[in-house]
Short mmCIF file of the C-alpha atoms (twelve columns), coordinates in Angstrom:
data_MODEL
# 
_entry.id   MODEL 
# 
loop_
_atom_site.group_PDB 
_atom_site.id 
_atom_site.type_symbol 
_atom_site.label_atom_id 
_atom_site.label_alt_id 
_atom_site.label_comp_id 
_atom_site.label_asym_id 
_atom_site.label_seq_id 
_atom_site.Cartn_x 
_atom_site.Cartn_y 
_atom_site.Cartn_z 
_atom_site.pdbx_PDB_model_num 
ATOM 1   C CA . GLY A 1   20.917  0.238   -5.279  1 
ATOM 2   C CA . GLN A 2   17.252  1.110   -5.747  1 
ATOM 3   C CA . LEU A 3   17.702  1.677   -9.505  1 
ATOM 4   C CA . GLY A 4   18.461  -2.029  -9.929  1 
ATOM 5   C CA . ASP A 5   21.193  -1.585  -12.538 1 
ATOM 6   C CA . GLY A 6   23.891  -3.394  -10.586 1 
ATOM 7   C CA . THR A 7   25.513  -0.244  -9.196  1 
ATOM 8   C CA . THR A 8   24.974  2.313   -6.468  1 
ATOM 9   C CA . THR A 9   25.588  5.216   -8.851  1 
ATOM 10  C CA . ASN A 10  23.046  8.051   -8.995  1 
ATOM 11  C CA . ARG A 11  21.640  8.541   -12.495 1 
ATOM 12  C CA . SER A 12  20.203  11.690  -14.057 1 
ATOM 13  C CA . THR A 13  18.797  9.773   -17.037 1 
ATOM 14  C CA . PRO A 14  16.864  6.474   -17.072 1 
ATOM 15  C CA . VAL A 15  18.735  3.190   -16.905 1 
ATOM 16  C CA . ALA A 16  17.303  -0.276  -17.438 1 
ATOM 17  C CA . VAL A 17  16.738  -2.467  -14.400 1 
ATOM 18  C CA . SER A 18  19.036  -5.410  -14.966 1 
ATOM 19  C CA . GLY A 19  17.539  -8.719  -16.059 1 
ATOM 20  C CA . LEU A 20  13.868  -7.759  -15.816 1 
ATOM 21  C CA . THR A 21  11.461  -8.650  -18.628 1 
ATOM 22  C CA . GLY A 22  7.742   -9.192  -18.626 1 
ATOM 23  C CA . VAL A 23  7.111   -6.544  -15.984 1 
ATOM 24  C CA . VAL A 24  3.394   -6.019  -15.337 1 
ATOM 25  C CA . ARG A 25  3.320   -3.952  -12.139 1 
ATOM 26  C CA . LEU A 26  5.817   -1.761  -10.267 1 
ATOM 27  C CA . ALA A 27  5.854   -0.629  -6.626  1 
ATOM 28  C CA . LEU A 28  8.340   1.849   -5.169  1 
ATOM 29  C CA . SER A 29  9.174   2.842   -1.605  1 
ATOM 30  C CA . GLY A 30  11.759  5.250   -0.263  1 
ATOM 31  C CA . GLY A 31  14.761  2.972   -0.694  1 
ATOM 32  C CA . SER A 32  13.613  -0.105  -2.604  1 
ATOM 33  C CA . ALA A 33  11.423  -1.242  -5.471  1 
ATOM 34  C CA . CYS A 34  9.494   -4.357  -6.476  1 
ATOM 35  C CA . ALA A 35  8.061   -5.688  -9.725  1 
ATOM 36  C CA . ARG A 36  5.412   -8.284  -10.461 1 
ATOM 37  C CA . LEU A 37  6.283   -10.240 -13.578 1 
ATOM 38  C CA . GLN A 38  4.038   -11.928 -16.139 1 
ATOM 39  C CA . ASP A 39  4.822   -15.333 -14.648 1 
ATOM 40  C CA . GLY A 40  3.356   -14.258 -11.294 1 
ATOM 41  C CA . THR A 41  6.665   -13.992 -9.461  1 
ATOM 42  C CA . VAL A 42  7.924   -10.869 -7.683  1 
ATOM 43  C CA . ARG A 43  11.405  -9.363  -7.814  1 
ATOM 44  C CA . CYS A 44  12.680  -6.635  -5.467  1 
ATOM 45  C CA . TRP A 45  15.875  -4.581  -5.215  1 
ATOM 46  C CA . GLY A 46  17.466  -1.821  -3.140  1 
ATOM 47  C CA . LEU A 47  17.434  -1.262  0.613   1 
ATOM 48  C CA . ASN A 48  16.923  -4.391  2.733   1 
ATOM 49  C CA . ASN A 49  17.569  -3.265  6.314   1 
ATOM 50  C CA . HIS A 50  14.266  -4.769  7.488   1 
ATOM 51  C CA . GLY A 51  14.010  -7.619  4.995   1 
ATOM 52  C CA . GLN A 52  11.769  -5.645  2.641   1 
ATOM 53  C CA . LEU A 53  13.251  -7.414  -0.386  1 
ATOM 54  C CA . GLY A 54  11.623  -10.638 0.805   1 
ATOM 55  C CA . SER A 55  14.497  -12.789 -0.358  1 
ATOM 56  C CA . GLY A 56  15.420  -14.299 2.990   1 
ATOM 57  C CA . SER A 57  18.988  -15.471 3.314   1 
ATOM 58  C CA . SER A 58  20.692  -16.904 0.237   1 
ATOM 59  C CA . PRO A 59  24.268  -17.397 -0.980  1 
ATOM 60  C CA . THR A 60  23.959  -14.389 -3.304  1 
ATOM 61  C CA . VAL A 61  21.948  -12.098 -1.023  1 
ATOM 62  C CA . PRO A 62  22.646  -12.590 2.692   1 
ATOM 63  C CA . GLU A 63  19.864  -11.730 5.110   1 
ATOM 64  C CA . TYR A 64  19.355  -7.961  5.468   1 
ATOM 65  C CA . SER A 65  21.922  -7.200  2.755   1 
ATOM 66  C CA . ASP A 66  20.944  -4.565  0.207   1 
ATOM 67  C CA . SER A 67  20.838  -5.638  -3.429  1 
ATOM 68  C CA . ASN A 68  21.534  -3.444  -6.442  1 
ATOM 69  C CA . LEU A 69  20.086  -6.164  -8.665  1 
ATOM 70  C CA . PRO A 70  16.558  -7.662  -8.588  1 
ATOM 71  C CA . VAL A 71  16.179  -10.718 -6.354  1 
ATOM 72  C CA . ALA A 72  13.276  -13.142 -6.180  1 
ATOM 73  C CA . VAL A 73  10.823  -12.814 -3.299  1 
ATOM 74  C CA . ARG A 74  10.691  -16.205 -1.621  1 
ATOM 75  C CA . SER A 75  7.655   -18.486 -2.119  1 
ATOM 76  C CA . ILE A 76  5.624   -16.004 -4.189  1 
ATOM 77  C CA . THR A 77  3.978   -17.502 -7.278  1 
ATOM 78  C CA . ASN A 78  0.837   -16.450 -9.150  1 
ATOM 79  C CA . ALA A 79  0.881   -12.952 -7.647  1 
ATOM 80  C CA . THR A 80  -1.536  -10.510 -9.278  1 
ATOM 81  C CA . THR A 81  -0.185  -7.270  -7.794  1 
ATOM 82  C CA . VAL A 82  2.435   -5.892  -5.416  1 
ATOM 83  C CA . SER A 83  2.570   -2.821  -3.163  1 
ATOM 84  C CA . ALA A 84  5.520   -1.349  -1.268  1 
ATOM 85  C CA . GLY A 85  5.389   0.606   1.990   1 
ATOM 86  C CA . ARG A 86  8.221   2.423   3.723   1 
ATOM 87  C CA . GLU A 87  9.938   -0.707  5.055   1 
ATOM 88  C CA . HIS A 88  7.598   -3.531  4.054   1 
ATOM 89  C CA . ALA A 89  5.878   -4.864  0.971   1 
ATOM 90  C CA . CYS A 90  2.881   -7.051  0.178   1 
ATOM 91  C CA . ALA A 91  1.654   -9.156  -2.728  1 
ATOM 92  C CA . LEU A 92  -1.832  -10.323 -3.620  1 
ATOM 93  C CA . VAL A 93  -1.791  -14.062 -4.260  1 
ATOM 94  C CA . GLY A 94  -4.922  -16.057 -5.042  1 
ATOM 95  C CA . GLY A 95  -7.195  -13.854 -2.950  1 
ATOM 96  C CA . GLY A 96  -4.797  -13.903 -0.021  1 
ATOM 97  C CA . VAL A 97  -2.227  -11.312 1.004   1 
ATOM 98  C CA . ARG A 98  1.430   -12.099 1.703   1 
ATOM 99  C CA . CYS A 99  3.647   -9.456  3.349   1 
ATOM 100 C CA . TRP A 100 7.311   -9.175  4.316   1 
ATOM 101 C CA . GLY A 101 9.744   -6.730  5.897   1 
ATOM 102 C CA . SER A 102 9.326   -4.519  8.958   1 
ATOM 103 C CA . ASN A 103 6.593   -5.471  11.414  1 
ATOM 104 C CA . SER A 104 7.199   -2.818  14.060  1 
ATOM 105 C CA . ASN A 105 3.489   -2.031  14.306  1 
ATOM 106 C CA . GLY A 106 1.882   -5.214  13.025  1 
ATOM 107 C CA . GLN A 107 1.873   -4.064  9.407   1 
ATOM 108 C CA . LEU A 108 2.520   -7.605  8.165   1 
ATOM 109 C CA . GLY A 109 -0.900  -8.610  9.483   1 
ATOM 110 C CA . ASN A 110 0.069   -12.076 10.691  1 
ATOM 111 C CA . GLY A 111 -0.995  -11.607 14.309  1 
ATOM 112 C CA . VAL A 112 2.490   -10.664 15.492  1 
ATOM 113 C CA . THR A 113 3.930   -7.261  16.346  1 
ATOM 114 C CA . GLY A 114 7.629   -6.420  16.467  1 
ATOM 115 C CA . THR A 115 8.993   -9.485  14.689  1 
ATOM 116 C CA . GLU A 116 9.962   -8.614  11.135  1 
ATOM 117 C CA . SER A 117 10.167  -11.215 8.390   1 
ATOM 118 C CA . THR A 118 12.645  -11.480 5.520   1 
ATOM 119 C CA . THR A 119 10.259  -13.833 3.712   1 
ATOM 120 C CA . PRO A 120 6.509   -13.479 3.046   1 
ATOM 121 C CA . VAL A 121 3.962   -14.329 5.745   1 
ATOM 122 C CA . SER A 122 0.214   -14.683 5.278   1 
ATOM 123 C CA . VAL A 123 -2.155  -11.966 6.492   1 
ATOM 124 C CA . THR A 124 -4.627  -13.443 8.954   1 
ATOM 125 C CA . GLY A 125 -8.250  -13.828 7.844   1 
ATOM 126 C CA . ILE A 126 -7.839  -12.860 4.189   1 
ATOM 127 C CA . GLY A 127 -7.839  -15.509 1.504   1 
ATOM 128 C CA . THR A 128 -10.286 -17.716 3.369   1 
ATOM 129 C CA . THR A 129 -13.303 -19.383 1.755   1 
ATOM 130 C CA . ARG A 130 -15.378 -16.272 2.493   1 
ATOM 131 C CA . VAL A 131 -13.033 -13.300 2.407   1 
ATOM 132 C CA . ALA A 132 -10.663 -12.654 -0.487  1 
ATOM 133 C CA . ALA A 133 -8.665  -9.535  -1.333  1 
ATOM 134 C CA . SER A 134 -8.937  -7.760  -4.679  1 
ATOM 135 C CA . ALA A 135 -6.454  -4.911  -4.036  1 
ATOM 136 C CA . ILE A 136 -3.764  -3.977  -1.518  1 
ATOM 137 C CA . ALA A 137 -1.981  -0.801  -0.418  1 
ATOM 138 C CA . ALA A 138 1.093   -0.668  1.831   1 
ATOM 139 C CA . GLY A 139 1.677   2.599   3.694   1 
ATOM 140 C CA . ASP A 140 4.263   3.951   6.093   1 
ATOM 141 C CA . GLN A 141 3.543   1.547   8.966   1 
ATOM 142 C CA . HIS A 142 0.123   0.243   8.004   1 
ATOM 143 C CA . THR A 143 -1.477  -1.786  5.238   1 
ATOM 144 C CA . CYS A 144 -4.972  -1.910  3.769   1 
ATOM 145 C CA . ALA A 145 -6.788  -4.205  1.364   1 
ATOM 146 C CA . ILE A 146 -10.095 -4.264  -0.454  1 
ATOM 147 C CA . ALA A 147 -11.800 -7.415  0.744   1 
ATOM 148 C CA . TYR A 148 -14.604 -9.264  -1.020  1 
ATOM 149 C CA . ASP A 149 -17.169 -11.423 0.746   1 
ATOM 150 C CA . PRO A 150 -19.451 -13.157 -1.798  1 
ATOM 151 C CA . LEU A 151 -21.964 -14.076 0.901   1 
ATOM 152 C CA . ASN A 152 -22.521 -10.422 1.771   1 
ATOM 153 C CA . THR A 153 -25.140 -9.514  -0.837  1 
ATOM 154 C CA . ILE A 154 -25.607 -5.952  0.478   1 
ATOM 155 C CA . ALA A 155 -21.968 -4.834  0.523   1 
ATOM 156 C CA . PRO A 156 -19.658 -7.519  -0.860  1 
ATOM 157 C CA . SER A 157 -16.555 -5.303  -1.071  1 
ATOM 158 C CA . TYR A 158 -15.109 -3.185  1.732   1 
ATOM 159 C CA . VAL A 159 -11.762 -2.120  3.208   1 
ATOM 160 C CA . LYS A 160 -9.754  -3.884  5.904   1 
ATOM 161 C CA . CYS A 161 -6.608  -2.358  7.471   1 
ATOM 162 C CA . TRP A 162 -3.916  -3.388  9.935   1 
ATOM 163 C CA . GLY A 163 -0.740  -2.053  11.564  1 
ATOM 164 C CA . ASN A 164 -0.093  1.324   13.193  1 
ATOM 165 C CA . ASN A 165 -3.312  3.100   14.188  1 
ATOM 166 C CA . ALA A 166 -1.797  6.436   15.246  1 
ATOM 167 C CA . ASP A 167 -3.977  9.270   13.919  1 
ATOM 168 C CA . GLY A 168 -6.761  6.767   13.226  1 
ATOM 169 C CA . ARG A 169 -5.175  5.680   9.953   1 
ATOM 170 C CA . LEU A 170 -6.820  2.236   10.174  1 
ATOM 171 C CA . GLY A 171 -10.263 3.855   9.957   1 
ATOM 172 C CA . ASN A 172 -12.074 1.717   12.512  1 
ATOM 173 C CA . GLY A 173 -13.176 4.675   14.644  1 
ATOM 174 C CA . THR A 174 -10.346 4.439   17.150  1 
ATOM 175 C CA . THR A 175 -7.029  6.249   17.521  1 
ATOM 176 C CA . GLY A 176 -3.767  4.734   18.723  1 
ATOM 177 C CA . GLY A 177 -2.531  1.241   19.318  1 
ATOM 178 C CA . ASP A 178 -1.331  -1.384  16.875  1 
ATOM 179 C CA . TYR A 179 -3.487  -3.995  15.169  1 
ATOM 180 C CA . SER A 180 -1.569  -7.057  14.010  1 
ATOM 181 C CA . THR A 181 -4.607  -8.526  12.239  1 
ATOM 182 C CA . PRO A 182 -7.049  -6.774  9.870   1 
ATOM 183 C CA . VAL A 183 -9.941  -4.647  11.140  1 
ATOM 184 C CA . ASN A 184 -12.957 -3.588  9.089   1 
ATOM 185 C CA . VAL A 185 -13.313 0.023   7.949   1 
ATOM 186 C CA . PRO A 186 -16.983 1.098   8.204   1 
ATOM 187 C CA . GLY A 187 -18.396 3.228   5.416   1 
ATOM 188 C CA . THR A 188 -16.201 1.783   2.662   1 
ATOM 189 C CA . TYR A 189 -18.751 -0.548  1.090   1 
ATOM 190 C CA . GLY A 190 -18.340 -0.794  -2.651  1 
ATOM 191 C CA . ALA A 191 -14.614 0.054   -2.503  1 
ATOM 192 C CA . MET A 192 -12.858 -0.339  -5.860  1 
ATOM 193 C CA . SER A 193 -9.511  1.495   -5.414  1 
ATOM 194 C CA . ILE A 194 -7.348  1.949   -2.309  1 
ATOM 195 C CA . ALA A 195 -4.237  3.991   -1.463  1 
ATOM 196 C CA . ASP A 196 -2.199  4.402   1.712   1 
ATOM 197 C CA . GLY A 197 -0.277  7.610   2.384   1 
ATOM 198 C CA . GLU A 198 2.191   8.084   5.191   1 
ATOM 199 C CA . ARG A 199 -0.469  8.523   7.879   1 
ATOM 200 C CA . HIS A 200 -3.765  8.435   5.998   1 
ATOM 201 C CA . THR A 201 -5.748  6.205   3.665   1 
ATOM 202 C CA . CYS A 202 -8.246  6.865   0.860   1 
ATOM 203 C CA . ALA A 203 -10.646 4.633   -1.067  1 
ATOM 204 C CA . VAL A 204 -12.766 5.130   -4.179  1 
ATOM 205 C CA . LEU A 205 -16.269 3.667   -3.983  1 
ATOM 206 C CA . ASN A 206 -18.293 2.262   -6.857  1 
ATOM 207 C CA . THR A 207 -20.465 5.371   -6.680  1 
ATOM 208 C CA . GLY A 208 -17.516 7.511   -7.820  1 
ATOM 209 C CA . GLY A 209 -17.190 9.086   -4.387  1 
ATOM 210 C CA . VAL A 210 -14.023 9.016   -2.276  1 
ATOM 211 C CA . ARG A 211 -13.600 8.368   1.439   1 
ATOM 212 C CA . CYS A 212 -10.426 9.195   3.400   1 
ATOM 213 C CA . TRP A 213 -9.356  8.767   7.033   1 
ATOM 214 C CA . GLY A 214 -6.367  9.293   9.338   1 
ATOM 215 C CA . TYR A 215 -4.064  12.285  9.774   1 
ATOM 216 C CA . ASN A 216 -5.363  15.501  8.203   1 
ATOM 217 C CA . GLY A 217 -2.914  18.217  9.256   1 
ATOM 218 C CA . THR A 218 -2.554  19.560  5.713   1 
ATOM 219 C CA . GLY A 219 -6.025  18.730  4.438   1 
ATOM 220 C CA . GLN A 220 -5.047  15.436  2.813   1 
ATOM 221 C CA . LEU A 221 -8.431  13.923  3.684   1 
ATOM 222 C CA . GLY A 222 -10.176 16.400  1.408   1 
ATOM 223 C CA . ASP A 223 -13.155 17.124  3.654   1 
ATOM 224 C CA . GLY A 224 -12.535 20.866  3.857   1 
ATOM 225 C CA . THR A 225 -10.895 20.701  7.289   1 
ATOM 226 C CA . THR A 226 -7.540  19.892  8.842   1 
ATOM 227 C CA . THR A 227 -9.102  17.734  11.551  1 
ATOM 228 C CA . THR A 228 -7.708  14.227  11.940  1 
ATOM 229 C CA . ARG A 229 -10.397 11.586  11.402  1 
ATOM 230 C CA . PRO A 230 -10.366 8.012   12.775  1 
ATOM 231 C CA . SER A 231 -13.332 7.100   10.539  1 
ATOM 232 C CA . PRO A 232 -13.852 7.682   6.793   1 
ATOM 233 C CA . VAL A 233 -15.071 11.127  5.684   1 
ATOM 234 C CA . VAL A 234 -16.380 12.204  2.299   1 
ATOM 235 C CA . VAL A 235 -13.927 13.968  -0.016  1 
ATOM 236 C CA . SER A 236 -15.639 17.177  -1.049  1 
ATOM 237 C CA . GLY A 237 -16.756 17.619  -4.644  1 
ATOM 238 C CA . ILE A 238 -15.554 14.298  -6.050  1 
ATOM 239 C CA . THR A 239 -18.351 12.225  -7.584  1 
ATOM 240 C CA . ASP A 240 -16.728 10.474  -10.555 1 
ATOM 241 C CA . ALA A 241 -13.409 9.080   -9.277  1 
ATOM 242 C CA . THR A 242 -12.017 5.903   -10.805 1 
ATOM 243 C CA . GLN A 243 -8.631  5.610   -9.056  1 
ATOM 244 C CA . VAL A 244 -6.934  7.120   -6.011  1 
ATOM 245 C CA . THR A 245 -3.299  7.489   -4.975  1 
ATOM 246 C CA . ALA A 246 -1.771  9.012   -1.848  1 
ATOM 247 C CA . GLY A 247 1.552   10.674  -1.040  1 
ATOM 248 C CA . ILE A 248 3.061   11.654  2.281   1 
ATOM 249 C CA . GLN A 249 0.597   14.463  2.964   1 
ATOM 250 C CA . HIS A 250 -1.485  14.776  -0.203  1 
ATOM 251 C CA . SER A 251 -3.907  12.716  -2.251  1 
ATOM 252 C CA . CYS A 252 -4.997  12.605  -5.896  1 
ATOM 253 C CA . VAL A 253 -7.723  10.906  -7.908  1 
ATOM 254 C CA . ARG A 254 -8.253  10.172  -11.548 1 
ATOM 255 C CA . THR A 255 -11.781 11.031  -12.652 1 
ATOM 256 C CA . SER A 256 -13.910 9.994   -15.603 1 
ATOM 257 C CA . THR A 257 -14.774 13.600  -16.463 1 
ATOM 258 C CA . SER A 258 -13.254 14.985  -19.680 1 
ATOM 259 C CA . SER A 259 -11.481 11.765  -20.630 1 
ATOM 260 C CA . GLY A 260 -9.711  11.230  -17.337 1 
ATOM 261 C CA . ARG A 261 -8.660  14.321  -15.454 1 
ATOM 262 C CA . ALA A 262 -6.810  14.432  -12.127 1 
ATOM 263 C CA . SER A 263 -7.757  16.246  -8.935  1 
ATOM 264 C CA . CYS A 264 -5.498  16.613  -5.882  1 
ATOM 265 C CA . TRP A 265 -5.729  17.979  -2.330  1 
ATOM 266 C CA . GLY A 266 -3.562  18.371  0.768   1 
ATOM 267 C CA . ASN A 267 -0.031  19.706  1.207   1 
ATOM 268 C CA . ASP A 268 1.105   21.939  -1.671  1 
ATOM 269 C CA . ALA A 269 4.451   23.125  -0.236  1 
ATOM 270 C CA . TYR A 270 6.337   21.844  -3.287  1 
ATOM 271 C CA . GLY A 271 3.595   22.308  -5.861  1 
ATOM 272 C CA . GLN A 272 2.524   18.663  -5.577  1 
ATOM 273 C CA . LEU A 273 -1.121  19.555  -6.218  1 
ATOM 274 C CA . GLY A 274 -0.281  20.812  -9.700  1 
ATOM 275 C CA . ASP A 275 -2.665  23.792  -9.535  1 
ATOM 276 C CA . ILE A 276 -0.408  26.433  -11.026 1 
# 
C-alpha cells in the first residue's frame, strides 16, 4: 500500500495519494512513505510491521497493520521536516527530534535499544535549551541530525548520530556496538546538509566541502579508496556542494557550479552514477 491510493495494486503510471493536500515534504523508505503537511502534521502510509507509520493503535488502523491510505502520526504538530529510514522515521519538531518504528539498534535515540515504538518518542539531548536540530536523516538502522549550539561560537553546527555503529557509520571514531543516544561526529563543524545511506553517512559543510564516513566497499565515501572509515573523510574534488543525498551504496551532491550540477560516486552496477 505504499502508493497511498487505497489499494495494493502496482501502478505503471502516477496515481494521486488519497486525501493529501498541502504537502511540503516527502520521505520514502523501502515499503512506506511519509509527508509533512503545511499545517505541521505528518501523514504516513504503507508497510507498518515495526510501527513505522507512527499511528499507534486506532479503530481504523490497528497496531502494526499496514495502511494503503495516509494515517496521522500521533502527537506530531508543528513539524518542519520528516525523514524515513528502512523501518523507522523521524520528524523535526521545534528543534527537537521525534522518531518512531523499529529500534533494534537504538535508532530511535531515546536511550533504549530493542523496544520499538508505534508512536513518536523524543531523541535524548536534542531540543534542549542549548542544542537544537536543524536537519535530520534516517538511514538503514541509524539516524543523524545537524545540531546547533548557539553558545558554541567557534563551531555552532555539527552532526550527531545514533543507532547501529557497524562499519563506523556513526562517525565517532569507533566501529561496532549500538548507541541509543546521540554521539558527536568530529570534523563536521559547519554542517548544512546531511544524508544517511544504508551503512554510511555524508554531510556538506558551509565551506562547500563534503565529509563522509562508514562503510566504503564500493567507494561511496568518495575519498578515492574502498576502505571503511569510522571517522569523516574528505570527498575528493568537491568544493562547492550545496546538498547531499545517499543511496544504498552510492552518494550524490548538488553543486553550485554551472547553475547546479550533480556529482555522484560509489556503486555504479546499475548506472546509478549517471556517467554514461
